[in-house]
Amino acid sequence: CLGEPEFADFSLHDTAPPRHKLVHGSFLTQAHVVAKTGGGHTVRASYWASKIGPLNIGWMNATIDNQRAFSLGPHTIKVVDDVSLHMDYSSLHVTTGEWALAVTPQAVERSVAGPLRRIDVQMTPRVAESRFSVPPHGVIGQSWDGDNKAVFGKEDEFPVRGEYTTSAMAEGAIEGVPTDYLMASPYATDFKYSRFGLDHASPRDVSKLTGRVKAASPQAANGAGVVEKEMELSAGQAS
């Protein structure tokens, strides 16, 4: 899954209280998914927060291999082998043999400039870490490395009041540097640590990370805030 961020200015707390802050940060506003089915088909799906209207109705676009693109609106489902695309009223759910992915729209509270809607992306394994066909990777996926440790990376430290520009991108909790995870296009699958299409790979080596380490508390990982599992990337606080 590729999450596409968009720069945003927003306020933390109302303008009157002494703790008011103007934040220059970013939010995830697009999600693009590429999944290979057990039957060898390639499913590509996209969801845009900007397409959500005032009634919070959601929809997504998708393709199967090189077939004509199709859309799914509220309360519709498309199943291709072991991959399921399901739209409820506003959220997209993608299910594969090993993962359940949920993309949920949210309003940007106290927006000053930029997008009015953002998305939360939640990833939940459907199998035990020891049963992954290949150990996953990516900014969030690498968290499931089988070591039962949580690593907390760099976090933004907000002032009590005033103006602040975010900069933390989980440094210390991810292998390499943030630019190693840049993708060339929405449906690209190639980056430095990509596992897509591989039959074998080793999990990341947590001993090489510099972030704070403690025992993990198993839970789903949320693109708006992976709190206990691996890193803290609060929505709007990573640019």
PDB file of C-alpha atoms in Angstrom:
ATOM      1  CA  CYS A   1       0.000   0.000   0.000  1.00  0.00           C
ATOM      2  CA  LEU A   2       1.286   3.437  -0.939  1.00  0.00           C
ATOM      3  CA  GLY A   3       0.059   6.403   1.097  1.00  0.00           C
ATOM      4  CA  GLU A   4       0.299   9.800  -0.585  1.00  0.00           C
ATOM      5  CA  PRO A   5       0.823  12.780   1.782  1.00  0.00           C
ATOM      6  CA  GLU A   6      -0.273  16.353   1.205  1.00  0.00           C
ATOM      7  CA  PHE A   7       1.036  19.449   2.961  1.00  0.00           C
ATOM      8  CA  ALA A   8      -1.384  21.130   5.337  1.00  0.00           C
ATOM      9  CA  ASP A   9      -1.570  24.014   7.792  1.00  0.00           C
ATOM     10  CA  PHE A  10      -3.845  23.469  10.778  1.00  0.00           C
ATOM     11  CA  SER A  11      -4.374  24.638  14.333  1.00  0.00           C
ATOM     12  CA  LEU A  12      -3.930  22.599  17.476  1.00  0.00           C
ATOM     13  CA  HIS A  13      -6.425  23.876  20.047  1.00  0.00           C
ATOM     14  CA  ASP A  14      -8.687  26.832  19.364  1.00  0.00           C
ATOM     15  CA  THR A  15      -7.175  30.234  18.664  1.00  0.00           C
ATOM     16  CA  ALA A  16      -8.118  31.723  22.048  1.00  0.00           C
ATOM     17  CA  PRO A  17      -6.548  29.279  24.578  1.00  0.00           C
ATOM     18  CA  PRO A  18      -2.893  29.877  25.585  1.00  0.00           C
ATOM     19  CA  ARG A  19      -1.868  26.503  24.097  1.00  0.00           C
ATOM     20  CA  HIS A  20      -2.904  27.375  20.539  1.00  0.00           C
ATOM     21  CA  LYS A  21      -0.407  26.277  17.873  1.00  0.00           C
ATOM     22  CA  LEU A  22      -0.283  26.787  14.111  1.00  0.00           C
ATOM     23  CA  VAL A  23       1.221  23.640  12.615  1.00  0.00           C
ATOM     24  CA  HIS A  24       2.761  23.239   9.157  1.00  0.00           C
ATOM     25  CA  GLY A  25       2.636  19.479   8.533  1.00  0.00           C
ATOM     26  CA  SER A  26       1.050  16.919   6.268  1.00  0.00           C
ATOM     27  CA  PHE A  27      -1.693  14.308   6.102  1.00  0.00           C
ATOM     28  CA  LEU A  28      -2.238  11.162   4.074  1.00  0.00           C
ATOM     29  CA  THR A  29      -4.881  11.992   1.472  1.00  0.00           C
ATOM     30  CA  GLN A  30      -4.533   9.114  -1.026  1.00  0.00           C
ATOM     31  CA  ALA A  31      -4.081   5.351  -0.744  1.00  0.00           C
ATOM     32  CA  HIS A  32      -2.993   3.119  -3.622  1.00  0.00           C
ATOM     33  CA  VAL A  33      -2.908  -0.662  -3.268  1.00  0.00           C
ATOM     34  CA  VAL A  34      -1.308  -3.346  -5.430  1.00  0.00           C
ATOM     35  CA  ALA A  35      -2.136  -6.970  -4.564  1.00  0.00           C
ATOM     36  CA  LYS A  36      -1.176 -10.201  -6.285  1.00  0.00           C
ATOM     37  CA  THR A  37      -3.905 -12.823  -6.029  1.00  0.00           C
ATOM     38  CA  GLY A  38      -3.395 -16.545  -5.472  1.00  0.00           C
ATOM     39  CA  GLY A  39      -4.479 -17.067  -9.068  1.00  0.00           C
ATOM     40  CA  GLY A  40      -1.763 -14.786 -10.430  1.00  0.00           C
ATOM     41  CA  HIS A  41      -3.907 -11.696 -11.118  1.00  0.00           C
ATOM     42  CA  THR A  42      -2.765  -8.200 -10.178  1.00  0.00           C
ATOM     43  CA  VAL A  43      -5.331  -5.982  -8.468  1.00  0.00           C
ATOM     44  CA  ARG A  44      -4.740  -2.232  -8.252  1.00  0.00           C
ATOM     45  CA  ALA A  45      -7.030   0.003  -6.211  1.00  0.00           C
ATOM     46  CA  SER A  46      -7.071   3.720  -5.372  1.00  0.00           C
ATOM     47  CA  TYR A  47      -8.897   5.856  -2.821  1.00  0.00           C
ATOM     48  CA  TRP A  48      -8.829   9.678  -2.594  1.00  0.00           C
ATOM     49  CA  ALA A  49      -9.927  11.672   0.427  1.00  0.00           C
ATOM     50  CA  SER A  50     -10.630  14.638  -1.869  1.00  0.00           C
ATOM     51  CA  LYS A  51     -13.443  12.679  -3.541  1.00  0.00           C
ATOM     52  CA  ILE A  52     -15.411  12.339  -0.309  1.00  0.00           C
ATOM     53  CA  GLY A  53     -18.391  14.691  -0.409  1.00  0.00           C
ATOM     54  CA  PRO A  54     -20.367  16.421   2.360  1.00  0.00           C
ATOM     55  CA  LEU A  55     -22.396  13.249   3.033  1.00  0.00           C
ATOM     56  CA  ASN A  56     -19.172  11.278   3.678  1.00  0.00           C
ATOM     57  CA  ILE A  57     -19.958   8.828   0.867  1.00  0.00           C
ATOM     58  CA  GLY A  58     -16.873   6.938  -0.275  1.00  0.00           C
ATOM     59  CA  TRP A  59     -15.858   5.237  -3.498  1.00  0.00           C
ATOM     60  CA  MET A  60     -12.743   3.779  -5.094  1.00  0.00           C
ATOM     61  CA  ASN A  61     -11.328   2.920  -8.531  1.00  0.00           C
ATOM     62  CA  ALA A  62      -9.618  -0.360  -9.397  1.00  0.00           C
ATOM     63  CA  THR A  63      -8.287  -2.526 -12.202  1.00  0.00           C
ATOM     64  CA  ILE A  64      -7.618  -6.253 -12.561  1.00  0.00           C
ATOM     65  CA  ASP A  65      -4.574  -6.926 -14.723  1.00  0.00           C
ATOM     66  CA  ASN A  66      -5.049  -4.886 -17.920  1.00  0.00           C
ATOM     67  CA  GLN A  67      -8.841  -4.960 -17.886  1.00  0.00           C
ATOM     68  CA  ARG A  68     -11.042  -1.871 -17.983  1.00  0.00           C
ATOM     69  CA  ALA A  69     -11.071   0.173 -14.773  1.00  0.00           C
ATOM     70  CA  PHE A  70     -14.142  -0.049 -12.545  1.00  0.00           C
ATOM     71  CA  SER A  71     -15.472   1.799  -9.509  1.00  0.00           C
ATOM     72  CA  LEU A  72     -17.020   0.635  -6.262  1.00  0.00           C
ATOM     73  CA  GLY A  73     -19.395   2.834  -4.313  1.00  0.00           C
ATOM     74  CA  PRO A  74     -21.002   2.390  -0.884  1.00  0.00           C
ATOM     75  CA  HIS A  75     -21.850  -1.152   0.235  1.00  0.00           C
ATOM     76  CA  THR A  76     -20.316  -2.933  -2.760  1.00  0.00           C
ATOM     77  CA  ILE A  77     -17.758  -5.712  -3.000  1.00  0.00           C
ATOM     78  CA  LYS A  78     -15.476  -7.248  -5.626  1.00  0.00           C
ATOM     79  CA  VAL A  79     -13.671 -10.563  -5.070  1.00  0.00           C
ATOM     80  CA  VAL A  80     -10.768 -11.763  -7.217  1.00  0.00           C
ATOM     81  CA  ASP A  81      -9.459 -15.146  -6.086  1.00  0.00           C
ATOM     82  CA  ASP A  82      -8.295 -14.558  -2.496  1.00  0.00           C
ATOM     83  CA  VAL A  83      -8.338 -10.737  -2.700  1.00  0.00           C
ATOM     84  CA  SER A  84     -11.452  -8.822  -1.673  1.00  0.00           C
ATOM     85  CA  LEU A  85     -12.255  -5.146  -2.271  1.00  0.00           C
ATOM     86  CA  HIS A  86     -15.116  -3.980  -0.088  1.00  0.00           C
ATOM     87  CA  MET A  87     -16.588  -0.512   0.265  1.00  0.00           C
ATOM     88  CA  ASP A  88     -18.805   0.179   3.235  1.00  0.00           C
ATOM     89  CA  TYR A  89     -20.493   3.584   3.439  1.00  0.00           C
ATOM     90  CA  SER A  90     -17.236   5.562   3.333  1.00  0.00           C
ATOM     91  CA  SER A  91     -14.282   3.235   4.039  1.00  0.00           C
ATOM     92  CA  LEU A  92     -12.365   0.873   1.773  1.00  0.00           C
ATOM     93  CA  HIS A  93     -11.407  -2.584   3.045  1.00  0.00           C
ATOM     94  CA  VAL A  94      -8.875  -4.700   1.164  1.00  0.00           C
ATOM     95  CA  THR A  95      -8.399  -8.287   2.309  1.00  0.00           C
ATOM     96  CA  THR A  96      -5.737 -10.724   1.116  1.00  0.00           C
ATOM     97  CA  GLY A  97      -4.661 -14.083   2.432  1.00  0.00           C
ATOM     98  CA  GLU A  98      -2.218 -12.436   4.852  1.00  0.00           C
ATOM     99  CA  TRP A  99      -3.483  -8.886   5.402  1.00  0.00           C
ATOM    100  CA  ALA A 100      -6.570  -6.811   6.123  1.00  0.00           C
ATOM    101  CA  LEU A 101      -6.264  -3.157   5.119  1.00  0.00           C
ATOM    102  CA  ALA A 102      -8.741  -0.429   6.015  1.00  0.00           C
ATOM    103  CA  VAL A 103      -8.751   3.107   4.550  1.00  0.00           C
ATOM    104  CA  THR A 104     -11.018   5.505   6.430  1.00  0.00           C
ATOM    105  CA  PRO A 105     -11.675   9.187   5.676  1.00  0.00           C
ATOM    106  CA  GLN A 106     -11.484  11.791   8.405  1.00  0.00           C
ATOM    107  CA  ALA A 107     -12.087  15.529   8.489  1.00  0.00           C
ATOM    108  CA  VAL A 108      -9.081  17.804   9.022  1.00  0.00           C
ATOM    109  CA  GLU A 109     -10.037  19.664  12.159  1.00  0.00           C
ATOM    110  CA  ARG A 110      -9.218  23.365  12.417  1.00  0.00           C
ATOM    111  CA  SER A 111      -7.807  23.441   8.876  1.00  0.00           C
ATOM    112  CA  VAL A 112      -6.056  26.673   7.904  1.00  0.00           C
ATOM    113  CA  ALA A 113      -4.754  25.726   4.442  1.00  0.00           C
ATOM    114  CA  GLY A 114      -4.552  22.516   2.437  1.00  0.00           C
ATOM    115  CA  PRO A 115      -6.833  19.473   2.363  1.00  0.00           C
ATOM    116  CA  LEU A 116     -10.114  19.424   4.255  1.00  0.00           C
ATOM    117  CA  ARG A 117     -10.147  15.635   4.461  1.00  0.00           C
ATOM    118  CA  ARG A 118      -7.461  13.086   5.225  1.00  0.00           C
ATOM    119  CA  ILE A 119      -7.326   9.306   5.522  1.00  0.00           C
ATOM    120  CA  ASP A 120      -6.339   6.821   8.198  1.00  0.00           C
ATOM    121  CA  VAL A 121      -4.781   3.565   6.971  1.00  0.00           C
ATOM    122  CA  GLN A 122      -4.869   0.533   9.248  1.00  0.00           C
ATOM    123  CA  MET A 123      -2.982  -2.698   8.517  1.00  0.00           C
ATOM    124  CA  THR A 124      -3.842  -5.908  10.357  1.00  0.00           C
ATOM    125  CA  PRO A 125      -2.069  -9.253   9.790  1.00  0.00           C
ATOM    126  CA  ARG A 126      -4.377 -12.227   9.242  1.00  0.00           C
ATOM    127  CA  VAL A 127      -1.644 -14.774   9.991  1.00  0.00           C
ATOM    128  CA  ALA A 128       1.006 -15.124  12.687  1.00  0.00           C
ATOM    129  CA  GLU A 129       4.318 -13.379  11.968  1.00  0.00           C
ATOM    130  CA  SER A 130       6.010 -16.775  11.684  1.00  0.00           C
ATOM    131  CA  ARG A 131       3.617 -17.743   8.868  1.00  0.00           C
ATOM    132  CA  PHE A 132       4.193 -14.825   6.473  1.00  0.00           C
ATOM    133  CA  SER A 133       5.229 -16.165   3.069  1.00  0.00           C
ATOM    134  CA  VAL A 134       7.899 -13.415   3.059  1.00  0.00           C
ATOM    135  CA  PRO A 135       8.678 -11.076   5.988  1.00  0.00           C
ATOM    136  CA  PRO A 136       7.009  -7.736   5.111  1.00  0.00           C
ATOM    137  CA  HIS A 137       8.754  -4.402   4.820  1.00  0.00           C
ATOM    138  CA  GLY A 138       7.934  -0.762   4.179  1.00  0.00           C
ATOM    139  CA  VAL A 139       7.647   2.074   6.682  1.00  0.00           C
ATOM    140  CA  ILE A 140       4.953   0.184   8.620  1.00  0.00           C
ATOM    141  CA  GLY A 141       5.261  -3.378   7.303  1.00  0.00           C
ATOM    142  CA  GLN A 142       8.775  -3.864   8.666  1.00  0.00           C
ATOM    143  CA  SER A 143       7.299  -3.696  12.167  1.00  0.00           C
ATOM    144  CA  TRP A 144       6.289  -7.346  11.840  1.00  0.00           C
ATOM    145  CA  ASP A 145       9.815  -8.738  11.992  1.00  0.00           C
ATOM    146  CA  GLY A 146       9.156 -11.472  14.562  1.00  0.00           C
ATOM    147  CA  ASP A 147      11.381 -10.007  17.295  1.00  0.00           C
ATOM    148  CA  ASN A 148       8.580  -9.032  19.713  1.00  0.00           C
ATOM    149  CA  LYS A 149      10.154  -5.614  20.143  1.00  0.00           C
ATOM    150  CA  ALA A 150       8.699  -2.161  19.597  1.00  0.00           C
ATOM    151  CA  VAL A 151      11.048   0.529  18.328  1.00  0.00           C
ATOM    152  CA  PHE A 152      10.084   4.177  18.728  1.00  0.00           C
ATOM    153  CA  GLY A 153      11.552   6.581  16.215  1.00  0.00           C
ATOM    154  CA  LYS A 154      11.971  10.330  16.067  1.00  0.00           C
ATOM    155  CA  GLU A 155       8.914  12.337  17.113  1.00  0.00           C
ATOM    156  CA  ASP A 156       8.056  15.994  16.726  1.00  0.00           C
ATOM    157  CA  GLU A 157       8.170  17.947  19.975  1.00  0.00           C
ATOM    158  CA  PHE A 158       5.588  20.697  19.850  1.00  0.00           C
ATOM    159  CA  PRO A 159       6.026  23.985  21.694  1.00  0.00           C
ATOM    160  CA  VAL A 160       3.465  25.029  24.273  1.00  0.00           C
ATOM    161  CA  ARG A 161       2.220  27.687  21.881  1.00  0.00           C
ATOM    162  CA  GLY A 162       3.217  29.397  18.647  1.00  0.00           C
ATOM    163  CA  GLU A 163       4.072  28.181  15.143  1.00  0.00           C
ATOM    164  CA  TYR A 164       5.718  24.866  14.336  1.00  0.00           C
ATOM    165  CA  THR A 165       6.825  22.935  11.243  1.00  0.00           C
ATOM    166  CA  THR A 166       6.925  19.153  11.546  1.00  0.00           C
ATOM    167  CA  SER A 167       9.989  17.194  10.444  1.00  0.00           C
ATOM    168  CA  ALA A 168      10.024  13.770  12.151  1.00  0.00           C
ATOM    169  CA  MET A 169       9.699  10.780   9.811  1.00  0.00           C
ATOM    170  CA  ALA A 170      10.258   7.827  12.162  1.00  0.00           C
ATOM    171  CA  GLU A 171      14.034   8.057  11.906  1.00  0.00           C
ATOM    172  CA  GLY A 172      15.542   5.455  14.218  1.00  0.00           C
ATOM    173  CA  ALA A 173      12.575   3.091  13.932  1.00  0.00           C
ATOM    174  CA  ILE A 174      12.999   2.289  10.229  1.00  0.00           C
ATOM    175  CA  GLU A 175      15.805   0.717   8.269  1.00  0.00           C
ATOM    176  CA  GLY A 176      17.782   3.224   6.246  1.00  0.00           C
ATOM    177  CA  VAL A 177      16.455   6.752   5.755  1.00  0.00           C
ATOM    178  CA  PRO A 178      12.973   8.043   4.796  1.00  0.00           C
ATOM    179  CA  THR A 179      13.973   8.666   1.166  1.00  0.00           C
ATOM    180  CA  ASP A 180      14.658   4.929   0.788  1.00  0.00           C
ATOM    181  CA  TYR A 181      10.879   4.462   0.819  1.00  0.00           C
ATOM    182  CA  LEU A 182       9.967   6.898  -1.944  1.00  0.00           C
ATOM    183  CA  MET A 183       7.967   5.343  -4.784  1.00  0.00           C
ATOM    184  CA  ALA A 184       8.093   6.361  -8.435  1.00  0.00           C
ATOM    185  CA  SER A 185       4.325   6.244  -9.029  1.00  0.00           C
ATOM    186  CA  PRO A 186       1.072   5.330  -7.238  1.00  0.00           C
ATOM    187  CA  TYR A 187       1.219   1.652  -8.272  1.00  0.00           C
ATOM    188  CA  ALA A 188       4.988   1.242  -8.065  1.00  0.00           C
ATOM    189  CA  THR A 189       6.195  -1.712  -5.987  1.00  0.00           C
ATOM    190  CA  ASP A 190       9.953  -1.152  -6.167  1.00  0.00           C
ATOM    191  CA  PHE A 191      11.927   0.550  -3.406  1.00  0.00           C
ATOM    192  CA  LYS A 192      15.152  -0.259  -1.563  1.00  0.00           C
ATOM    193  CA  TYR A 193      13.595  -2.847   0.763  1.00  0.00           C
ATOM    194  CA  SER A 194      10.720  -4.057  -1.411  1.00  0.00           C
ATOM    195  CA  ARG A 195       9.447  -7.593  -0.845  1.00  0.00           C
ATOM    196  CA  PHE A 196       6.885  -7.533  -3.668  1.00  0.00           C
ATOM    197  CA  GLY A 197       7.155 -10.588  -5.901  1.00  0.00           C
ATOM    198  CA  LEU A 198       9.918 -12.226  -3.825  1.00  0.00           C
ATOM    199  CA  ASP A 199       9.831 -15.848  -2.719  1.00  0.00           C
ATOM    200  CA  HIS A 200      12.349 -15.363   0.101  1.00  0.00           C
ATOM    201  CA  ALA A 201      13.706 -12.511   2.218  1.00  0.00           C
ATOM    202  CA  SER A 202      15.009 -11.956   5.731  1.00  0.00           C
ATOM    203  CA  PRO A 203      13.273  -9.688   8.263  1.00  0.00           C
ATOM    204  CA  ARG A 204      14.951  -6.412   9.064  1.00  0.00           C
ATOM    205  CA  ASP A 205      17.701  -6.428  11.710  1.00  0.00           C
ATOM    206  CA  VAL A 206      16.328  -4.513  14.677  1.00  0.00           C
ATOM    207  CA  SER A 207      19.794  -4.383  16.283  1.00  0.00           C
ATOM    208  CA  LYS A 208      20.802  -1.828  13.636  1.00  0.00           C
ATOM    209  CA  LEU A 209      18.040   0.610  14.587  1.00  0.00           C
ATOM    210  CA  THR A 210      18.768   3.548  16.863  1.00  0.00           C
ATOM    211  CA  GLY A 211      15.284   4.195  18.270  1.00  0.00           C
ATOM    212  CA  ARG A 212      14.050   3.459  21.784  1.00  0.00           C
ATOM    213  CA  VAL A 213      13.218  -0.244  22.198  1.00  0.00           C
ATOM    214  CA  LYS A 214      10.730  -2.008  24.459  1.00  0.00           C
ATOM    215  CA  ALA A 215       8.584  -5.140  24.415  1.00  0.00           C
ATOM    216  CA  ALA A 216       5.874  -4.993  21.766  1.00  0.00           C
ATOM    217  CA  SER A 217       2.141  -4.996  22.451  1.00  0.00           C
ATOM    218  CA  PRO A 218       0.573  -6.803  19.451  1.00  0.00           C
ATOM    219  CA  GLN A 219      -2.034  -4.708  17.658  1.00  0.00           C
ATOM    220  CA  ALA A 220      -2.976  -3.430  14.260  1.00  0.00           C
ATOM    221  CA  ALA A 221      -0.790  -0.745  12.751  1.00  0.00           C
ATOM    222  CA  ASN A 222      -2.428   2.528  11.854  1.00  0.00           C
ATOM    223  CA  GLY A 223      -0.991   4.938   9.312  1.00  0.00           C
ATOM    224  CA  ALA A 224      -2.193   7.748  11.540  1.00  0.00           C
ATOM    225  CA  GLY A 225      -0.345   6.482  14.598  1.00  0.00           C
ATOM    226  CA  VAL A 226       1.511   3.211  15.166  1.00  0.00           C
ATOM    227  CA  VAL A 227       1.651   3.603  18.930  1.00  0.00           C
ATOM    228  CA  GLU A 228       2.791   0.371  20.598  1.00  0.00           C
ATOM    229  CA  LYS A 229       3.933  -1.833  17.767  1.00  0.00           C
ATOM    230  CA  GLU A 230       6.809   0.010  16.249  1.00  0.00           C
ATOM    231  CA  MET A 231       6.807   3.753  15.815  1.00  0.00           C
ATOM    232  CA  GLU A 232       4.786   6.851  16.472  1.00  0.00           C
ATOM    233  CA  LEU A 233       3.741   8.684  13.309  1.00  0.00           C
ATOM    234  CA  SER A 234       0.841  10.827  14.466  1.00  0.00           C
ATOM    235  CA  ALA A 235      -1.339  12.071  11.620  1.00  0.00           C
ATOM    236  CA  GLY A 236      -0.371  15.549  10.544  1.00  0.00           C
ATOM    237  CA  GLN A 237       2.951  15.349  12.377  1.00  0.00           C
ATOM    238  CA  ALA A 238       5.070  13.816   9.639  1.00  0.00           C
ATOM    239  CA  SER A 239       6.056  15.873   6.647  1.00  0.00           C
TER     240      SER A 239
END
